[in-house]
Amino acid sequence: MGKSVAGRIHDAIAGLTAAEKRAARGLLGSYPTLGLAPVAEFALHAGVSSASVLRFVAQLGYKSYPDFQRALRDEMEQRSKSPLQRSPTGISESPDDPRFLDHFIAQAVDNLRRAAALIPASEFEAVCTRLAESRGTCWLAGGRFTDFLAGYMEAHLRLIRPGVRRFDGRPATQADQMLDVRDGDTAIIFDVRRYDPALLQLASDLAAKRVQIVLITDEWMSPVSRFAKLVLPGYTEMGRTWDANGALLTVVEAVLARTTELTWTTASKRMGAIERP
């Protein structure tokens, strides 16, 4: 599967005209519902002309509006599939395949390559530079299958820079933590299909406080992308019942490695102070 519609918007938005950007923001604000509406309704909601909507769709690389809508419907079908709906095909030639591990690892390696192709170098560098600057607090949050990634990244970032905190999953505690969020803070949110509504609400609340949101997500692009300034997507599809987050872990480790390099003068002192006997 290629990039999602949201992913294409994220890549193209810097080169869009003012009217096309309004169309893009309108779609991301009501994703994907608005894109499935007739052109005239899309245009009215976004506050642009129908011609601007069609030009916007063409800028994303779609040949026609129906082609664009087909892509959205296909994307929504893939995003909403539960593990029971995913056919375990594409890796093993038979249920008792003696080379299952080899096939699985080959697919995982391919996912790493595809993740590298998905992420623009400028986007990756912007995330690492933001973290290395150590401005404000860096908040982290994950969902049911990604909270471990948030915890892993938190543990390493604490060694590199000050001001690192992870949102608690309990609503009451999270509400208390929101009192400490400030304009200019950074939030790294992990969200993969099937997307967590609580993370979307958290992103909305953070955006209202003018927090710069970094989203680490899968190839179908979490709805959190509508609030994210920077997005690092990775491939998770394995052709089996369960998706795999190995590519996302590698992206996290790449961010940690690069951020450490960018802030080595101060990071090395922090690490030295912690490891000093």
PDB file of C-alpha atoms in Angstrom:
ATOM      1  CA  MET A   1       0.000   0.000   0.000  1.00  0.00           C
ATOM      2  CA  GLY A   2       1.195   3.531  -0.815  1.00  0.00           C
ATOM      3  CA  LYS A   3       0.850   6.628   1.321  1.00  0.00           C
ATOM      4  CA  SER A   4      -2.498   7.403   2.869  1.00  0.00           C
ATOM      5  CA  VAL A   5      -4.466  10.456   1.768  1.00  0.00           C
ATOM      6  CA  ALA A   6      -3.535  12.168   5.040  1.00  0.00           C
ATOM      7  CA  GLY A   7       0.106  11.286   4.415  1.00  0.00           C
ATOM      8  CA  ARG A   8      -0.037  12.809   0.940  1.00  0.00           C
ATOM      9  CA  ILE A   9      -1.575  15.970   2.363  1.00  0.00           C
ATOM     10  CA  HIS A  10       1.175  16.200   4.946  1.00  0.00           C
ATOM     11  CA  ASP A  11       3.847  15.908   2.241  1.00  0.00           C
ATOM     12  CA  ALA A  12       2.217  18.337  -0.183  1.00  0.00           C
ATOM     13  CA  ILE A  13       0.849  21.050   2.091  1.00  0.00           C
ATOM     14  CA  ALA A  14       3.891  23.329   1.984  1.00  0.00           C
ATOM     15  CA  GLY A  15       3.539  23.674  -1.804  1.00  0.00           C
ATOM     16  CA  LEU A  16      -0.214  24.258  -1.934  1.00  0.00           C
ATOM     17  CA  THR A  17      -1.885  27.569  -2.713  1.00  0.00           C
ATOM     18  CA  ALA A  18      -3.825  29.382   0.017  1.00  0.00           C
ATOM     19  CA  ALA A  19      -7.141  27.995  -1.262  1.00  0.00           C
ATOM     20  CA  GLU A  20      -5.733  24.488  -1.556  1.00  0.00           C
ATOM     21  CA  LYS A  21      -4.409  24.711   2.014  1.00  0.00           C
ATOM     22  CA  ARG A  22      -7.892  25.646   3.218  1.00  0.00           C
ATOM     23  CA  ALA A  23      -9.219  22.573   1.423  1.00  0.00           C
ATOM     24  CA  ALA A  24      -6.502  20.454   3.047  1.00  0.00           C
ATOM     25  CA  ARG A  25      -7.238  21.776   6.538  1.00  0.00           C
ATOM     26  CA  GLY A  26     -10.949  21.338   5.998  1.00  0.00           C
ATOM     27  CA  LEU A  27     -10.439  17.697   5.086  1.00  0.00           C
ATOM     28  CA  LEU A  28      -8.051  17.002   7.974  1.00  0.00           C
ATOM     29  CA  GLY A  29     -10.496  18.658  10.352  1.00  0.00           C
ATOM     30  CA  SER A  30     -13.299  16.276   9.290  1.00  0.00           C
ATOM     31  CA  TYR A  31     -11.240  13.315   8.151  1.00  0.00           C
ATOM     32  CA  PRO A  32     -12.241  11.311   6.171  1.00  0.00           C
ATOM     33  CA  THR A  33     -15.954  12.215   6.147  1.00  0.00           C
ATOM     34  CA  LEU A  34     -15.604  15.441   4.195  1.00  0.00           C
ATOM     35  CA  GLY A  35     -13.610  13.748   1.448  1.00  0.00           C
ATOM     36  CA  LEU A  36     -16.444  11.286   0.877  1.00  0.00           C
ATOM     37  CA  ALA A  37     -18.965  14.101   0.297  1.00  0.00           C
ATOM     38  CA  PRO A  38     -19.768  15.605  -3.140  1.00  0.00           C
ATOM     39  CA  VAL A  39     -17.331  18.230  -4.407  1.00  0.00           C
ATOM     40  CA  ALA A  40     -19.776  21.102  -3.823  1.00  0.00           C
ATOM     41  CA  GLU A  41     -20.320  20.077  -0.187  1.00  0.00           C
ATOM     42  CA  PHE A  42     -16.572  19.702   0.382  1.00  0.00           C
ATOM     43  CA  ALA A  43     -16.016  23.176  -1.101  1.00  0.00           C
ATOM     44  CA  LEU A  44     -18.756  24.781   0.997  1.00  0.00           C
ATOM     45  CA  HIS A  45     -17.453  23.272   4.236  1.00  0.00           C
ATOM     46  CA  ALA A  46     -13.834  24.264   3.504  1.00  0.00           C
ATOM     47  CA  GLY A  47     -14.767  27.769   2.339  1.00  0.00           C
ATOM     48  CA  VAL A  48     -13.267  27.405  -1.140  1.00  0.00           C
ATOM     49  CA  SER A  49     -14.529  26.916  -4.670  1.00  0.00           C
ATOM     50  CA  SER A  50     -15.233  23.520  -6.217  1.00  0.00           C
ATOM     51  CA  ALA A  51     -12.394  24.204  -8.665  1.00  0.00           C
ATOM     52  CA  SER A  52      -9.984  24.660  -5.725  1.00  0.00           C
ATOM     53  CA  VAL A  53     -11.057  21.317  -4.285  1.00  0.00           C
ATOM     54  CA  LEU A  54     -10.385  19.608  -7.615  1.00  0.00           C
ATOM     55  CA  ARG A  55      -6.992  21.296  -7.915  1.00  0.00           C
ATOM     56  CA  PHE A  56      -6.189  20.212  -4.363  1.00  0.00           C
ATOM     57  CA  VAL A  57      -7.068  16.600  -5.206  1.00  0.00           C
ATOM     58  CA  ALA A  58      -4.891  16.777  -8.322  1.00  0.00           C
ATOM     59  CA  GLN A  59      -1.978  18.114  -6.241  1.00  0.00           C
ATOM     60  CA  LEU A  60      -2.218  14.985  -4.109  1.00  0.00           C
ATOM     61  CA  GLY A  61      -1.650  12.895  -7.222  1.00  0.00           C
ATOM     62  CA  TYR A  62      -5.182  11.637  -7.901  1.00  0.00           C
ATOM     63  CA  LYS A  63      -6.450  11.599 -11.470  1.00  0.00           C
ATOM     64  CA  SER A  64     -10.023  12.497 -10.528  1.00  0.00           C
ATOM     65  CA  TYR A  65     -12.289  13.158  -7.567  1.00  0.00           C
ATOM     66  CA  PRO A  66     -13.802   9.632  -7.757  1.00  0.00           C
ATOM     67  CA  ASP A  67     -10.248   8.235  -7.746  1.00  0.00           C
ATOM     68  CA  PHE A  68      -9.532  10.298  -4.615  1.00  0.00           C
ATOM     69  CA  GLN A  69     -12.703   9.024  -2.929  1.00  0.00           C
ATOM     70  CA  ARG A  70     -11.894   5.399  -3.789  1.00  0.00           C
ATOM     71  CA  ALA A  71      -8.516   5.844  -2.101  1.00  0.00           C
ATOM     72  CA  LEU A  72     -10.213   7.235   0.993  1.00  0.00           C
ATOM     73  CA  ARG A  73     -12.702   4.361   1.168  1.00  0.00           C
ATOM     74  CA  ASP A  74      -9.950   1.775   0.738  1.00  0.00           C
ATOM     75  CA  GLU A  75      -7.920   3.488   3.432  1.00  0.00           C
ATOM     76  CA  MET A  76     -10.844   3.549   5.842  1.00  0.00           C
ATOM     77  CA  GLU A  77     -11.466  -0.148   5.267  1.00  0.00           C
ATOM     78  CA  GLN A  78      -7.861  -0.979   6.100  1.00  0.00           C
ATOM     79  CA  ARG A  79      -7.749   1.346   9.111  1.00  0.00           C
ATOM     80  CA  SER A  80     -10.819  -0.141  10.767  1.00  0.00           C
ATOM     81  CA  LYS A  81      -9.979  -3.832  10.378  1.00  0.00           C
ATOM     82  CA  SER A  82      -9.796  -5.774  13.604  1.00  0.00           C
ATOM     83  CA  PRO A  83      -7.190  -8.548  14.000  1.00  0.00           C
ATOM     84  CA  LEU A  84      -9.913 -11.127  13.203  1.00  0.00           C
ATOM     85  CA  GLN A  85     -10.565  -9.450   9.836  1.00  0.00           C
ATOM     86  CA  ARG A  86      -6.958  -9.557   8.677  1.00  0.00           C
ATOM     87  CA  SER A  87      -6.170 -12.526   6.499  1.00  0.00           C
ATOM     88  CA  PRO A  88      -2.990 -14.322   7.593  1.00  0.00           C
ATOM     89  CA  THR A  89      -1.528 -14.475   4.097  1.00  0.00           C
ATOM     90  CA  GLY A  90       1.528 -13.224   2.347  1.00  0.00           C
ATOM     91  CA  ILE A  91       4.242 -14.642   4.601  1.00  0.00           C
ATOM     92  CA  SER A  92       3.785 -18.360   5.044  1.00  0.00           C
ATOM     93  CA  GLU A  93       3.117 -20.630   2.111  1.00  0.00           C
ATOM     94  CA  SER A  94       1.322 -23.068   4.441  1.00  0.00           C
ATOM     95  CA  PRO A  95       0.209 -23.194   8.096  1.00  0.00           C
ATOM     96  CA  ASP A  96       3.096 -25.513   8.955  1.00  0.00           C
ATOM     97  CA  ASP A  97       5.735 -23.532   7.063  1.00  0.00           C
ATOM     98  CA  PRO A  98       9.112 -24.491   8.608  1.00  0.00           C
ATOM     99  CA  ARG A  99      10.593 -21.165   7.454  1.00  0.00           C
ATOM    100  CA  PHE A 100       7.984 -18.963   9.092  1.00  0.00           C
ATOM    101  CA  LEU A 101      10.569 -17.015  11.098  1.00  0.00           C
ATOM    102  CA  ASP A 102      12.670 -16.312   7.988  1.00  0.00           C
ATOM    103  CA  HIS A 103       9.626 -15.058   6.093  1.00  0.00           C
ATOM    104  CA  PHE A 104       8.433 -12.943   9.006  1.00  0.00           C
ATOM    105  CA  ILE A 105      11.818 -11.292   9.494  1.00  0.00           C
ATOM    106  CA  ALA A 106      12.125 -10.637   5.751  1.00  0.00           C
ATOM    107  CA  GLN A 107       8.784  -8.806   5.866  1.00  0.00           C
ATOM    108  CA  ALA A 108       9.892  -6.858   8.933  1.00  0.00           C
ATOM    109  CA  VAL A 109      13.090  -5.773   7.155  1.00  0.00           C
ATOM    110  CA  ASP A 110      11.037  -4.706   4.156  1.00  0.00           C
ATOM    111  CA  ASN A 111       8.853  -2.645   6.480  1.00  0.00           C
ATOM    112  CA  LEU A 112      11.959  -0.863   7.755  1.00  0.00           C
ATOM    113  CA  ARG A 113      12.966   0.058   4.207  1.00  0.00           C
ATOM    114  CA  ARG A 114       9.460   1.270   3.396  1.00  0.00           C
ATOM    115  CA  ALA A 115       9.358   3.327   6.591  1.00  0.00           C
ATOM    116  CA  ALA A 116      12.612   5.024   5.593  1.00  0.00           C
ATOM    117  CA  ALA A 117      11.074   5.874   2.228  1.00  0.00           C
ATOM    118  CA  LEU A 118       7.929   7.258   3.884  1.00  0.00           C
ATOM    119  CA  ILE A 119       9.685   9.765   6.148  1.00  0.00           C
ATOM    120  CA  PRO A 120      11.174  12.887   4.528  1.00  0.00           C
ATOM    121  CA  ALA A 121      14.674  13.599   5.839  1.00  0.00           C
ATOM    122  CA  SER A 122      13.634  17.176   6.614  1.00  0.00           C
ATOM    123  CA  GLU A 123      10.766  15.945   8.801  1.00  0.00           C
ATOM    124  CA  PHE A 124      13.035  13.579  10.715  1.00  0.00           C
ATOM    125  CA  GLU A 125      15.649  16.297  11.256  1.00  0.00           C
ATOM    126  CA  ALA A 126      12.998  18.759  12.410  1.00  0.00           C
ATOM    127  CA  VAL A 127      11.821  16.339  15.113  1.00  0.00           C
ATOM    128  CA  CYS A 128      15.365  15.669  16.344  1.00  0.00           C
ATOM    129  CA  THR A 129      16.285  19.362  16.312  1.00  0.00           C
ATOM    130  CA  ARG A 130      13.148  20.199  18.275  1.00  0.00           C
ATOM    131  CA  LEU A 131      14.022  17.643  20.944  1.00  0.00           C
ATOM    132  CA  ALA A 132      17.672  18.708  21.051  1.00  0.00           C
ATOM    133  CA  GLU A 133      16.732  22.340  21.689  1.00  0.00           C
ATOM    134  CA  SER A 134      15.145  21.255  24.998  1.00  0.00           C
ATOM    135  CA  ARG A 135      12.579  24.065  24.884  1.00  0.00           C
ATOM    136  CA  GLY A 136       9.815  23.560  27.427  1.00  0.00           C
ATOM    137  CA  THR A 137       8.617  20.142  28.501  1.00  0.00           C
ATOM    138  CA  CYS A 138       8.518  17.120  26.221  1.00  0.00           C
ATOM    139  CA  TRP A 139       5.368  15.091  26.882  1.00  0.00           C
ATOM    140  CA  LEU A 140       4.814  11.542  25.620  1.00  0.00           C
ATOM    141  CA  ALA A 141       1.692   9.428  25.254  1.00  0.00           C
ATOM    142  CA  GLY A 142       0.776   6.121  23.654  1.00  0.00           C
ATOM    143  CA  GLY A 143      -2.196   3.812  23.253  1.00  0.00           C
ATOM    144  CA  ARG A 144      -2.945   0.209  24.077  1.00  0.00           C
ATOM    145  CA  PHE A 145      -0.218  -1.239  21.849  1.00  0.00           C
ATOM    146  CA  THR A 146       2.111   1.765  21.715  1.00  0.00           C
ATOM    147  CA  ASP A 147       2.433   2.945  25.300  1.00  0.00           C
ATOM    148  CA  PHE A 148       5.545   0.787  25.622  1.00  0.00           C
ATOM    149  CA  LEU A 149       7.123   2.868  22.840  1.00  0.00           C
ATOM    150  CA  ALA A 150       6.312   6.063  24.728  1.00  0.00           C
ATOM    151  CA  GLY A 151       7.857   4.573  27.874  1.00  0.00           C
ATOM    152  CA  TYR A 152      10.967   3.404  26.040  1.00  0.00           C
ATOM    153  CA  MET A 153      11.471   6.816  24.456  1.00  0.00           C
ATOM    154  CA  GLU A 154      10.851   8.583  27.767  1.00  0.00           C
ATOM    155  CA  ALA A 155      13.504   6.517  29.552  1.00  0.00           C
ATOM    156  CA  HIS A 156      16.141   7.450  26.967  1.00  0.00           C
ATOM    157  CA  LEU A 157      15.143  11.096  26.592  1.00  0.00           C
ATOM    158  CA  ARG A 158      15.529  11.588  30.339  1.00  0.00           C
ATOM    159  CA  LEU A 159      19.227  10.795  29.915  1.00  0.00           C
ATOM    160  CA  ILE A 160      19.570  13.244  27.025  1.00  0.00           C
ATOM    161  CA  ARG A 161      17.617  16.320  28.088  1.00  0.00           C
ATOM    162  CA  PRO A 162      15.642  17.799  31.001  1.00  0.00           C
ATOM    163  CA  GLY A 163      11.882  18.259  31.137  1.00  0.00           C
ATOM    164  CA  VAL A 164      10.566  14.877  29.976  1.00  0.00           C
ATOM    165  CA  ARG A 165       7.199  13.598  31.202  1.00  0.00           C
ATOM    166  CA  ARG A 166       4.735  10.894  30.152  1.00  0.00           C
ATOM    167  CA  PHE A 167       0.983  11.304  30.331  1.00  0.00           C
ATOM    168  CA  ASP A 168      -0.744   8.920  32.705  1.00  0.00           C
ATOM    169  CA  GLY A 169      -3.435   6.765  31.132  1.00  0.00           C
ATOM    170  CA  ARG A 170      -5.916   7.516  33.920  1.00  0.00           C
ATOM    171  CA  PRO A 171      -8.209  10.420  32.945  1.00  0.00           C
ATOM    172  CA  ALA A 172      -8.149  12.081  36.376  1.00  0.00           C
ATOM    173  CA  THR A 173      -4.352  12.042  36.600  1.00  0.00           C
ATOM    174  CA  GLN A 174      -4.031  13.193  33.003  1.00  0.00           C
ATOM    175  CA  ALA A 175      -6.327  16.131  33.775  1.00  0.00           C
ATOM    176  CA  ASP A 176      -3.993  17.108  36.623  1.00  0.00           C
ATOM    177  CA  GLN A 177      -0.991  16.861  34.316  1.00  0.00           C
ATOM    178  CA  MET A 178      -2.650  19.121  31.747  1.00  0.00           C
ATOM    179  CA  LEU A 179      -2.401  21.928  34.306  1.00  0.00           C
ATOM    180  CA  ASP A 180       1.376  21.837  33.809  1.00  0.00           C
ATOM    181  CA  VAL A 181       1.277  21.975  30.001  1.00  0.00           C
ATOM    182  CA  ARG A 182       2.564  25.251  28.580  1.00  0.00           C
ATOM    183  CA  ASP A 183       2.538  27.065  25.255  1.00  0.00           C
ATOM    184  CA  GLY A 184       5.630  25.947  23.333  1.00  0.00           C
ATOM    185  CA  ASP A 185       5.904  22.482  24.902  1.00  0.00           C
ATOM    186  CA  THR A 186       6.366  19.442  22.680  1.00  0.00           C
ATOM    187  CA  ALA A 187       4.198  16.317  22.743  1.00  0.00           C
ATOM    188  CA  ILE A 188       5.098  13.022  21.093  1.00  0.00           C
ATOM    189  CA  ILE A 189       2.033  10.866  20.520  1.00  0.00           C
ATOM    190  CA  PHE A 190       2.105   7.241  19.375  1.00  0.00           C
ATOM    191  CA  ASP A 191      -1.074   5.975  17.706  1.00  0.00           C
ATOM    192  CA  VAL A 192      -1.653   3.020  15.361  1.00  0.00           C
ATOM    193  CA  ARG A 193      -4.751   1.323  13.988  1.00  0.00           C
ATOM    194  CA  ARG A 194      -7.318   0.828  15.503  1.00  0.00           C
ATOM    195  CA  TYR A 195      -6.846   4.381  16.641  1.00  0.00           C
ATOM    196  CA  ASP A 196      -7.468   5.477  20.222  1.00  0.00           C
ATOM    197  CA  PRO A 197     -10.181   8.165  20.613  1.00  0.00           C
ATOM    198  CA  ALA A 198      -8.609   9.223  23.911  1.00  0.00           C
ATOM    199  CA  LEU A 199      -5.368  10.112  22.124  1.00  0.00           C
ATOM    200  CA  LEU A 200      -7.286  12.154  19.559  1.00  0.00           C
ATOM    201  CA  GLN A 201      -8.948  14.106  22.378  1.00  0.00           C
ATOM    202  CA  LEU A 202      -5.584  14.558  24.081  1.00  0.00           C
ATOM    203  CA  ALA A 203      -4.109  15.922  20.844  1.00  0.00           C
ATOM    204  CA  SER A 204      -7.017  18.332  20.485  1.00  0.00           C
ATOM    205  CA  ASP A 205      -6.534  19.582  24.053  1.00  0.00           C
ATOM    206  CA  LEU A 206      -2.786  19.969  23.541  1.00  0.00           C
ATOM    207  CA  ALA A 207      -3.240  21.829  20.269  1.00  0.00           C
ATOM    208  CA  ALA A 208      -5.564  24.252  22.039  1.00  0.00           C
ATOM    209  CA  LYS A 209      -2.684  24.984  24.439  1.00  0.00           C
ATOM    210  CA  ARG A 210      -0.377  25.647  21.443  1.00  0.00           C
ATOM    211  CA  VAL A 211       1.763  22.569  22.036  1.00  0.00           C
ATOM    212  CA  GLN A 212       3.782  21.347  19.051  1.00  0.00           C
ATOM    213  CA  ILE A 213       2.636  17.793  18.416  1.00  0.00           C
ATOM    214  CA  VAL A 214       4.842  15.097  16.906  1.00  0.00           C
ATOM    215  CA  LEU A 215       2.914  12.037  15.745  1.00  0.00           C
ATOM    216  CA  ILE A 216       4.535   8.622  15.342  1.00  0.00           C
ATOM    217  CA  THR A 217       2.020   6.432  13.534  1.00  0.00           C
ATOM    218  CA  ASP A 218       1.474   3.758  10.893  1.00  0.00           C
ATOM    219  CA  GLU A 219       1.061   3.944   7.122  1.00  0.00           C
ATOM    220  CA  TRP A 220      -2.676   4.650   7.385  1.00  0.00           C
ATOM    221  CA  MET A 221      -2.023   7.789   9.442  1.00  0.00           C
ATOM    222  CA  SER A 222      -3.775   8.308  12.768  1.00  0.00           C
ATOM    223  CA  PRO A 223      -6.527  10.958  12.990  1.00  0.00           C
ATOM    224  CA  VAL A 224      -4.143  12.735  15.376  1.00  0.00           C
ATOM    225  CA  SER A 225      -2.379  13.897  12.189  1.00  0.00           C
ATOM    226  CA  ARG A 226      -4.889  16.748  11.894  1.00  0.00           C
ATOM    227  CA  PHE A 227      -3.283  18.330  14.975  1.00  0.00           C
ATOM    228  CA  ALA A 228       0.334  17.269  14.374  1.00  0.00           C
ATOM    229  CA  LYS A 229       3.029  19.648  13.195  1.00  0.00           C
ATOM    230  CA  LEU A 230       5.434  16.819  12.446  1.00  0.00           C
ATOM    231  CA  VAL A 231       4.602  13.212  11.485  1.00  0.00           C
ATOM    232  CA  LEU A 232       6.871  10.157  11.393  1.00  0.00           C
ATOM    233  CA  PRO A 233       4.974   7.211   9.858  1.00  0.00           C
ATOM    234  CA  GLY A 234       6.239   3.645   9.707  1.00  0.00           C
ATOM    235  CA  TYR A 235       4.935   0.459   8.098  1.00  0.00           C
ATOM    236  CA  THR A 236       3.248  -1.983  10.465  1.00  0.00           C
ATOM    237  CA  GLU A 237       1.321  -4.297   8.093  1.00  0.00           C
ATOM    238  CA  MET A 238       2.701  -7.841   8.174  1.00  0.00           C
ATOM    239  CA  GLY A 239       0.084  -9.681   6.145  1.00  0.00           C
ATOM    240  CA  ARG A 240      -1.066 -11.531   9.243  1.00  0.00           C
ATOM    241  CA  THR A 241      -3.480 -11.212  12.153  1.00  0.00           C
ATOM    242  CA  TRP A 242      -1.260  -8.814  14.094  1.00  0.00           C
ATOM    243  CA  ASP A 243       0.505  -5.696  12.907  1.00  0.00           C
ATOM    244  CA  ALA A 244       4.119  -5.264  14.048  1.00  0.00           C
ATOM    245  CA  ASN A 245       5.602  -2.148  15.633  1.00  0.00           C
ATOM    246  CA  GLY A 246       9.217  -3.033  14.904  1.00  0.00           C
ATOM    247  CA  ALA A 247       9.564  -0.284  12.296  1.00  0.00           C
ATOM    248  CA  LEU A 248       8.180   2.281  14.737  1.00  0.00           C
ATOM    249  CA  LEU A 249      10.675   1.160  17.386  1.00  0.00           C
ATOM    250  CA  THR A 250      13.473   1.633  14.863  1.00  0.00           C
ATOM    251  CA  VAL A 251      12.204   5.135  14.066  1.00  0.00           C
ATOM    252  CA  VAL A 252      12.232   5.904  17.804  1.00  0.00           C
ATOM    253  CA  GLU A 253      15.785   4.617  18.157  1.00  0.00           C
ATOM    254  CA  ALA A 254      16.895   6.664  15.144  1.00  0.00           C
ATOM    255  CA  VAL A 255      15.371   9.797  16.698  1.00  0.00           C
ATOM    256  CA  LEU A 256      17.117   9.067  20.001  1.00  0.00           C
ATOM    257  CA  ALA A 257      20.461   8.472  18.303  1.00  0.00           C
ATOM    258  CA  ARG A 258      20.263  11.638  16.211  1.00  0.00           C
ATOM    259  CA  THR A 259      19.032  13.778  19.112  1.00  0.00           C
ATOM    260  CA  THR A 260      21.919  12.531  21.249  1.00  0.00           C
ATOM    261  CA  GLU A 261      24.382  13.534  18.529  1.00  0.00           C
ATOM    262  CA  LEU A 262      22.842  16.991  18.168  1.00  0.00           C
ATOM    263  CA  THR A 263      23.016  17.670  21.896  1.00  0.00           C
ATOM    264  CA  TRP A 264      26.105  15.678  22.786  1.00  0.00           C
ATOM    265  CA  THR A 265      27.829  18.477  24.733  1.00  0.00           C
ATOM    266  CA  THR A 266      25.053  18.614  27.320  1.00  0.00           C
ATOM    267  CA  ALA A 267      23.805  15.040  26.921  1.00  0.00           C
ATOM    268  CA  SER A 268      27.212  13.570  27.693  1.00  0.00           C
ATOM    269  CA  LYS A 269      27.398  15.599  30.919  1.00  0.00           C
ATOM    270  CA  ARG A 270      23.952  14.375  31.992  1.00  0.00           C
ATOM    271  CA  MET A 271      24.835  10.769  31.239  1.00  0.00           C
ATOM    272  CA  GLY A 272      28.180  11.146  32.990  1.00  0.00           C
ATOM    273  CA  ALA A 273      26.544  12.534  36.119  1.00  0.00           C
ATOM    274  CA  ILE A 274      24.097   9.638  36.228  1.00  0.00           C
ATOM    275  CA  GLU A 275      26.697   6.937  35.652  1.00  0.00           C
ATOM    276  CA  ARG A 276      29.327   8.401  37.961  1.00  0.00           C
ATOM    277  CA  PRO A 277      30.000   5.936  40.817  1.00  0.00           C
TER     278      PRO A 277
END
